[in-house]
Short mmCIF file of C-alpha atoms in Angstrom, two decimals:
data_model
loop_
_atom_site.label_atom_id
_atom_site.label_comp_id
_atom_site.label_asym_id
_atom_site.label_seq_id
_atom_site.Cartn_x
_atom_site.Cartn_y
_atom_site.Cartn_z
CA MET A 544 0.00 0.00 0.00
CA ASN A 545 1.16 3.55 -0.74
CA GLY A 546 0.84 6.17 1.99
CA PRO A 547 -0.74 9.60 1.49
CA GLY A 548 1.14 11.58 -1.12
CA GLN A 549 3.23 8.61 -2.18
CA LEU A 550 3.34 7.67 -5.84
CA SER A 551 2.80 4.08 -6.93
CA PRO A 552 5.84 2.20 -8.35
CA PHE A 553 4.30 2.26 -11.84
CA VAL A 554 3.76 6.03 -11.70
CA CYS A 555 7.37 6.56 -10.59
CA MET A 556 8.56 4.28 -13.34
CA SER A 557 6.45 5.99 -15.99
CA GLN A 558 8.11 9.34 -15.33
CA ARG A 559 11.37 8.15 -16.89
CA MET A 560 9.78 6.23 -19.76
CA GLN A 561 9.16 7.11 -23.42
CA ASP A 562 5.58 7.48 -24.64
CA VAL A 563 5.31 5.09 -27.60
CA THR A 564 1.68 5.68 -28.60
CA GLY A 565 1.35 9.40 -27.90
CA ASP A 566 -1.54 8.88 -25.48
CA GLY A 567 0.48 7.41 -22.61
CA GLY A 568 -1.01 3.99 -23.26
CA VAL A 569 2.30 2.27 -23.99
CA LEU A 570 5.44 3.48 -22.22
CA LYS A 571 8.96 2.20 -22.85
CA GLU A 572 12.27 2.07 -20.99
CA LEU A 573 15.31 0.81 -22.91
CA LEU A 574 17.32 -1.59 -20.74
CA ARG A 575 19.75 -2.90 -23.37
CA PRO A 576 20.05 -1.52 -26.88
CA GLY A 577 19.79 -3.77 -29.90
CA SER A 578 21.38 -3.54 -33.32
CA GLY A 579 20.27 -2.98 -36.88
CA SER A 580 17.04 -1.39 -38.01
CA VAL A 581 13.75 -1.25 -36.14
CA ILE A 582 11.56 -4.31 -36.70
CA PRO A 583 9.37 -3.70 -39.78
CA SER A 584 5.60 -4.15 -39.64
CA THR A 585 5.93 -7.00 -42.16
CA ALA A 586 8.07 -9.07 -39.79
CA SER A 587 6.89 -12.24 -38.09
CA VAL A 588 7.47 -12.44 -34.34
CA SER A 589 6.16 -15.26 -32.15
CA ASP A 590 3.92 -14.99 -29.04
CA ILE A 591 2.22 -11.62 -29.51
CA THR A 592 -0.74 -11.71 -27.11
CA LEU A 593 -1.70 -8.08 -26.42
CA PRO A 594 -2.38 -5.02 -28.61
CA GLY A 595 0.26 -3.06 -26.71
CA MET A 596 2.81 -5.80 -27.22
CA GLU A 597 2.58 -5.54 -31.00
CA LEU A 598 3.08 -1.76 -30.86
CA ALA A 599 5.95 -2.19 -28.42
CA ILE A 600 7.76 -4.74 -30.58
CA LEU A 601 7.63 -2.43 -33.58
CA THR A 602 9.85 0.02 -31.67
CA MET A 603 12.54 -2.58 -30.99
CA ARG A 604 15.68 -3.93 -32.68
CA LYS A 605 17.27 -7.39 -32.76
CA GLY A 606 18.97 -8.12 -29.43
CA GLU A 607 17.17 -5.29 -27.63
CA PHE A 608 15.82 -5.74 -24.09
CA SER A 609 13.22 -3.21 -22.90
CA ARG A 610 10.61 -2.68 -20.21
CA PHE A 611 7.06 -1.57 -21.07
CA LEU A 612 3.98 -0.38 -19.22
CA PHE A 613 0.65 -1.09 -20.92
CA LYS A 614 -2.44 0.81 -19.80
CA PRO A 615 -5.66 -1.25 -19.66
CA GLN A 616 -6.80 -0.35 -23.18
CA TYR A 617 -3.54 -1.81 -24.54
CA ALA A 618 -3.52 -4.76 -22.15
CA TYR A 619 -6.42 -6.78 -20.71
CA GLY A 620 -9.07 -4.04 -20.69
CA PRO A 621 -11.95 -3.68 -18.25
CA MET A 622 -12.29 -7.46 -17.80
CA GLY A 623 -8.72 -8.10 -16.70
CA CYS A 624 -7.49 -11.70 -16.71
CA PRO A 625 -8.71 -13.34 -13.49
CA PRO A 626 -7.47 -14.46 -11.08
CA ARG A 627 -4.02 -12.90 -11.49
CA ILE A 628 -4.79 -9.63 -13.27
CA PRO A 629 -7.65 -7.46 -11.96
CA GLU A 630 -9.97 -5.38 -14.09
CA ASN A 631 -8.62 -2.14 -15.64
CA ALA A 632 -5.06 -3.03 -14.65
CA THR A 633 -1.87 -1.41 -15.91
CA VAL A 634 0.65 -4.17 -16.56
CA MET A 635 4.43 -4.31 -16.98
CA PHE A 636 6.27 -6.50 -19.49
CA GLU A 637 9.97 -6.93 -20.16
CA LEU A 638 10.59 -7.95 -23.76
CA GLU A 639 13.69 -9.22 -25.52
CA ILE A 640 13.99 -9.62 -29.30
CA LEU A 641 16.02 -12.72 -30.02
CA HIS A 642 15.18 -13.03 -33.69
CA PHE A 643 12.62 -11.94 -36.26
CA LEU A 644 11.92 -12.58 -39.92
CA ASP A 645 10.75 -10.07 -42.50
CA THR A 646 8.23 -12.12 -44.49
CA LEU A 647 7.09 -9.43 -46.93
CA GLU A 648 8.99 -10.79 -49.93
CA SER A 649 8.02 -14.35 -49.14
CA ASP A 650 4.34 -13.46 -48.77
CA GLU A 651 4.41 -11.56 -52.07
CA TYR A 652 6.04 -14.48 -53.92
CA PHE A 653 3.41 -17.04 -52.94
CA ILE A 654 0.52 -14.92 -54.27
CA LEU A 655 2.12 -14.58 -57.72
CA SER A 656 0.85 -16.48 -60.73
CA GLN A 657 2.83 -19.49 -61.99
CA LYS A 658 4.16 -17.46 -64.91
CA GLU A 659 5.34 -14.69 -62.59
CA GLN A 660 7.00 -17.24 -60.31
CA ILE A 661 8.89 -18.76 -63.26
CA ASN A 662 10.36 -15.35 -64.10
CA TYR A 663 11.11 -14.40 -60.50
CA PRO A 664 14.74 -13.22 -60.05
CA LEU A 665 16.95 -15.89 -58.52
CA GLU A 666 18.40 -13.65 -55.80
CA LYS A 667 14.92 -12.84 -54.54
CA LEU A 668 13.91 -16.50 -54.86
CA LEU A 669 16.83 -17.54 -52.66
CA LYS A 670 15.74 -14.99 -50.07
CA VAL A 671 12.20 -16.47 -50.08
CA ALA A 672 13.57 -19.98 -49.65
CA ASN A 673 15.82 -18.86 -46.80
CA THR A 674 12.93 -17.12 -45.00
CA GLU A 675 10.79 -20.26 -45.15
CA ARG A 676 13.75 -22.40 -44.01
CA GLU A 677 14.30 -20.05 -41.05
CA PHE A 678 10.65 -20.54 -40.12
CA GLY A 679 11.21 -24.28 -40.29
CA ASN A 680 14.23 -23.95 -38.02
CA TYR A 681 12.14 -22.03 -35.49
CA PHE A 682 9.49 -24.77 -35.47
CA PHE A 683 12.20 -27.42 -35.18
CA GLN A 684 13.65 -25.70 -32.10
CA GLN A 685 10.16 -25.70 -30.61
CA GLN A 686 9.95 -29.46 -31.35
CA ARG A 687 7.04 -28.81 -33.73
CA TYR A 688 8.45 -31.26 -36.23
CA GLU A 689 5.44 -31.57 -38.54
CA ASP A 690 5.31 -27.78 -38.90
CA ALA A 691 9.06 -27.70 -39.51
CA LYS A 692 8.72 -30.33 -42.22
CA ASP A 693 5.95 -28.36 -43.93
CA GLN A 694 8.06 -25.17 -43.90
CA TYR A 695 11.10 -26.92 -45.35
CA LYS A 696 8.97 -28.42 -48.12
CA LYS A 697 7.42 -25.03 -48.81
CA ALA A 698 10.92 -23.56 -49.11
CA LEU A 699 11.92 -26.35 -51.50
CA SER A 700 8.83 -25.76 -53.63
CA VAL A 701 10.08 -22.36 -54.83
CA PHE A 702 12.66 -24.10 -57.02
CA ALA A 703 10.13 -26.31 -58.80
CA ARG A 704 9.26 -23.79 -61.52
CA HIS A 705 12.55 -21.94 -61.72
CA HIS A 706 15.04 -22.59 -64.53
CA GLU A 707 18.64 -21.52 -63.86
CA ALA A 708 20.12 -19.44 -66.69
CA ASP A 709 23.74 -20.51 -66.17
CA GLU A 710 26.10 -22.61 -64.06
CA GLU A 711 26.52 -19.91 -61.43
CA GLN A 712 22.76 -19.74 -60.85
CA LYS A 713 22.58 -23.54 -60.75
CA GLN A 714 25.22 -23.71 -58.02
CA LYS A 715 23.40 -21.09 -55.93
CA SER A 716 20.16 -23.08 -56.21
CA TYR A 717 21.98 -26.29 -55.31
CA SER A 718 23.48 -24.70 -52.20
CA SER A 719 20.04 -23.66 -50.97
CA LYS A 720 18.45 -27.02 -51.81
CA LEU A 721 21.28 -28.90 -50.09
CA LEU A 722 20.45 -27.23 -46.77
CA LEU A 723 16.77 -28.02 -47.20
CA TYR A 724 17.38 -31.70 -48.01
CA LEU A 725 19.58 -31.97 -44.91
CA ASN A 726 16.87 -30.30 -42.78
CA LEU A 727 14.18 -32.57 -44.21
CA SER A 728 16.31 -35.64 -43.57
CA LEU A 729 16.84 -34.65 -39.94
CA VAL A 730 13.21 -33.76 -39.27
CA SER A 731 12.12 -37.04 -40.87
CA LEU A 732 14.30 -38.90 -38.36
CA LYS A 733 12.61 -36.92 -35.56
CA LEU A 734 9.23 -37.97 -37.00
CA ASN A 735 10.31 -41.63 -37.01
CA ALA A 736 10.22 -41.78 -40.81
CA PRO A 737 13.64 -43.26 -41.67
CA GLY A 738 12.58 -44.10 -45.24
CA ARG A 739 11.93 -40.44 -45.98
CA ALA A 740 15.09 -39.44 -44.13
CA LEU A 741 17.10 -41.73 -46.41
CA VAL A 742 15.47 -40.31 -49.55
CA TYR A 743 16.26 -36.72 -48.56
CA GLY A 744 19.76 -37.65 -47.44
CA GLU A 745 20.47 -39.29 -50.78
CA ARG A 746 19.13 -36.24 -52.62
CA ALA A 747 21.60 -34.15 -50.64
CA LEU A 748 24.37 -36.54 -51.68
CA GLN A 749 23.39 -36.10 -55.34
CA ILE A 750 24.29 -32.44 -54.90
CA GLU A 751 27.39 -33.00 -52.76
CA SER A 752 28.58 -36.60 -52.68
CA LYS A 753 31.01 -36.05 -49.80
CA ASN A 754 28.75 -34.14 -47.46
CA PRO A 755 29.35 -35.55 -43.94
CA LYS A 756 25.95 -34.56 -42.60
CA ALA A 757 24.14 -36.23 -45.50
CA LEU A 758 26.18 -39.42 -45.06
CA PHE A 759 25.49 -39.38 -41.33
CA ARG A 760 21.73 -38.90 -41.83
CA CYS A 761 21.64 -41.76 -44.34
CA GLY A 762 23.57 -43.96 -41.92
CA GLN A 763 21.13 -43.17 -39.11
CA ALA A 764 18.14 -43.86 -41.36
CA CYS A 765 19.50 -47.22 -42.54
CA MET A 766 20.24 -48.26 -38.95
CA LEU A 767 16.62 -47.59 -37.97
CA MET A 768 15.51 -49.59 -41.02
CA LEU A 769 17.76 -52.50 -39.85
CA GLU A 770 19.82 -52.20 -43.03
CA TYR A 771 23.04 -52.50 -41.10
CA ASP A 772 25.44 -53.05 -44.01
CA LYS A 773 24.22 -49.92 -45.78
CA SER A 774 24.32 -48.01 -42.50
CA LYS A 775 27.93 -49.06 -41.93
CA ASP A 776 28.91 -47.95 -45.43
CA PHE A 777 27.40 -44.49 -44.99
CA LEU A 778 28.83 -44.01 -41.50
CA LEU A 779 32.33 -45.13 -42.47
CA ARG A 780 32.30 -42.68 -45.38
CA ALA A 781 31.25 -39.92 -42.97
CA GLN A 782 33.97 -40.95 -40.50
CA LYS A 783 36.61 -40.86 -43.23
CA LEU A 784 35.69 -37.21 -43.87
CA GLU A 785 35.42 -36.29 -40.17
CA PRO A 786 37.42 -38.83 -38.12
CA PHE A 787 36.83 -37.07 -34.79
CA ASN A 788 33.11 -36.33 -35.19
CA PRO A 789 31.63 -37.64 -31.88
CA ASP A 790 28.16 -38.18 -33.36
CA VAL A 791 29.47 -40.33 -36.20
CA ASN A 792 31.74 -42.34 -33.91
CA SER A 793 28.93 -42.89 -31.40
CA ALA A 794 26.64 -44.04 -34.22
CA LEU A 795 29.25 -46.61 -35.33
CA VAL A 796 29.49 -47.96 -31.78
CA LYS A 797 25.70 -48.18 -31.59
CA LEU A 798 25.59 -49.87 -34.99
CA ASP A 799 28.07 -52.51 -33.84
CA SER A 800 25.93 -53.21 -30.77
CA CYS A 801 22.75 -53.43 -32.86
CA TYR A 802 24.44 -55.75 -35.35
CA ARG A 803 25.68 -58.12 -32.62
CA GLU A 804 22.26 -58.14 -30.95
CA TRP A 805 20.59 -58.86 -34.30
CA ASN A 806 23.04 -61.72 -35.02
CA LEU A 807 22.34 -63.24 -31.62
CA LYS A 808 18.58 -63.14 -32.20
CA GLU A 809 19.04 -64.70 -35.64
CA LYS A 810 21.05 -67.58 -34.16
CA GLU A 811 18.48 -68.14 -31.44
CA MET A 812 15.66 -68.18 -33.98
CA CYS A 813 17.52 -70.63 -36.21
CA SER A 814 18.24 -72.93 -33.26
CA LYS A 815 14.55 -73.02 -32.35
CA MET A 816 13.57 -73.75 -35.96
CA PHE A 817 16.03 -76.63 -36.28
CA ALA A 818 14.95 -78.01 -32.92
CA ALA A 819 11.34 -78.04 -34.11
CA TRP A 820 12.31 -79.97 -37.26
CA GLU A 821 14.19 -82.77 -35.45
CA PRO A 822 12.32 -86.13 -35.73
CA ALA A 823 10.86 -87.55 -32.57
CA ALA A 824 12.67 -90.52 -31.02
CA VAL A 825 11.21 -93.92 -32.08
CA LYS A 826 10.21 -96.17 -29.22
CA ASP A 827 10.72 -99.92 -29.41
#
């Protein structure tokens, strides 16, 4: 409780804050500056839940950390958010911008006609693909693997109608597609779809035959499919390229264990089959 004549903590705080909206509804205090330009209105940022939060974010830069006061009309309004937030409450949020994506170019590309997409400049096309891949990476980090897969496939789709004019353009397209095939292979493993993981890994190898990540993904996929000889071939090729890669070396150890366990089960099964086929002893 505040005594007579004492100002509330929020009122004291507001006196040193910047008025973002011009009506005192959203106030800002910069705690740590960011870098680069202010976030554009076409950017995609996750977890926006209040009107004031959207306005606040549009004043921020990547890496910035700021404190905001939202008056009721920019927060939870006259209803509040029982039981924690009462009606007509002013609320404080501290926001940090870790990353954002400007999706304007990507959004514009996907509403074009097929003919317009065919003639779309490669440099802009690569930017669209990268934006969609970044979205996929965000979903992957959130363990939303189905959403990640859909974003990676959407990114890959931009190359379906594009024809590279020369070798330089072809190599740029290949570099972008290689990353997407590797992402799709990994997310397929997370979705327990080793067959798809192998397909995407092999597509990556068609672009770059000595890519360690692609070889490793294919080796993992084959191991899950119990194709141990193929798995060993892929993993040994990956190990030859990166002898001290702990993931590859651990996978080879696991493969050896799986192979020995599989051999043991095969021998046990064969022994039982032969035992069942032995003729019964003849009694005199």
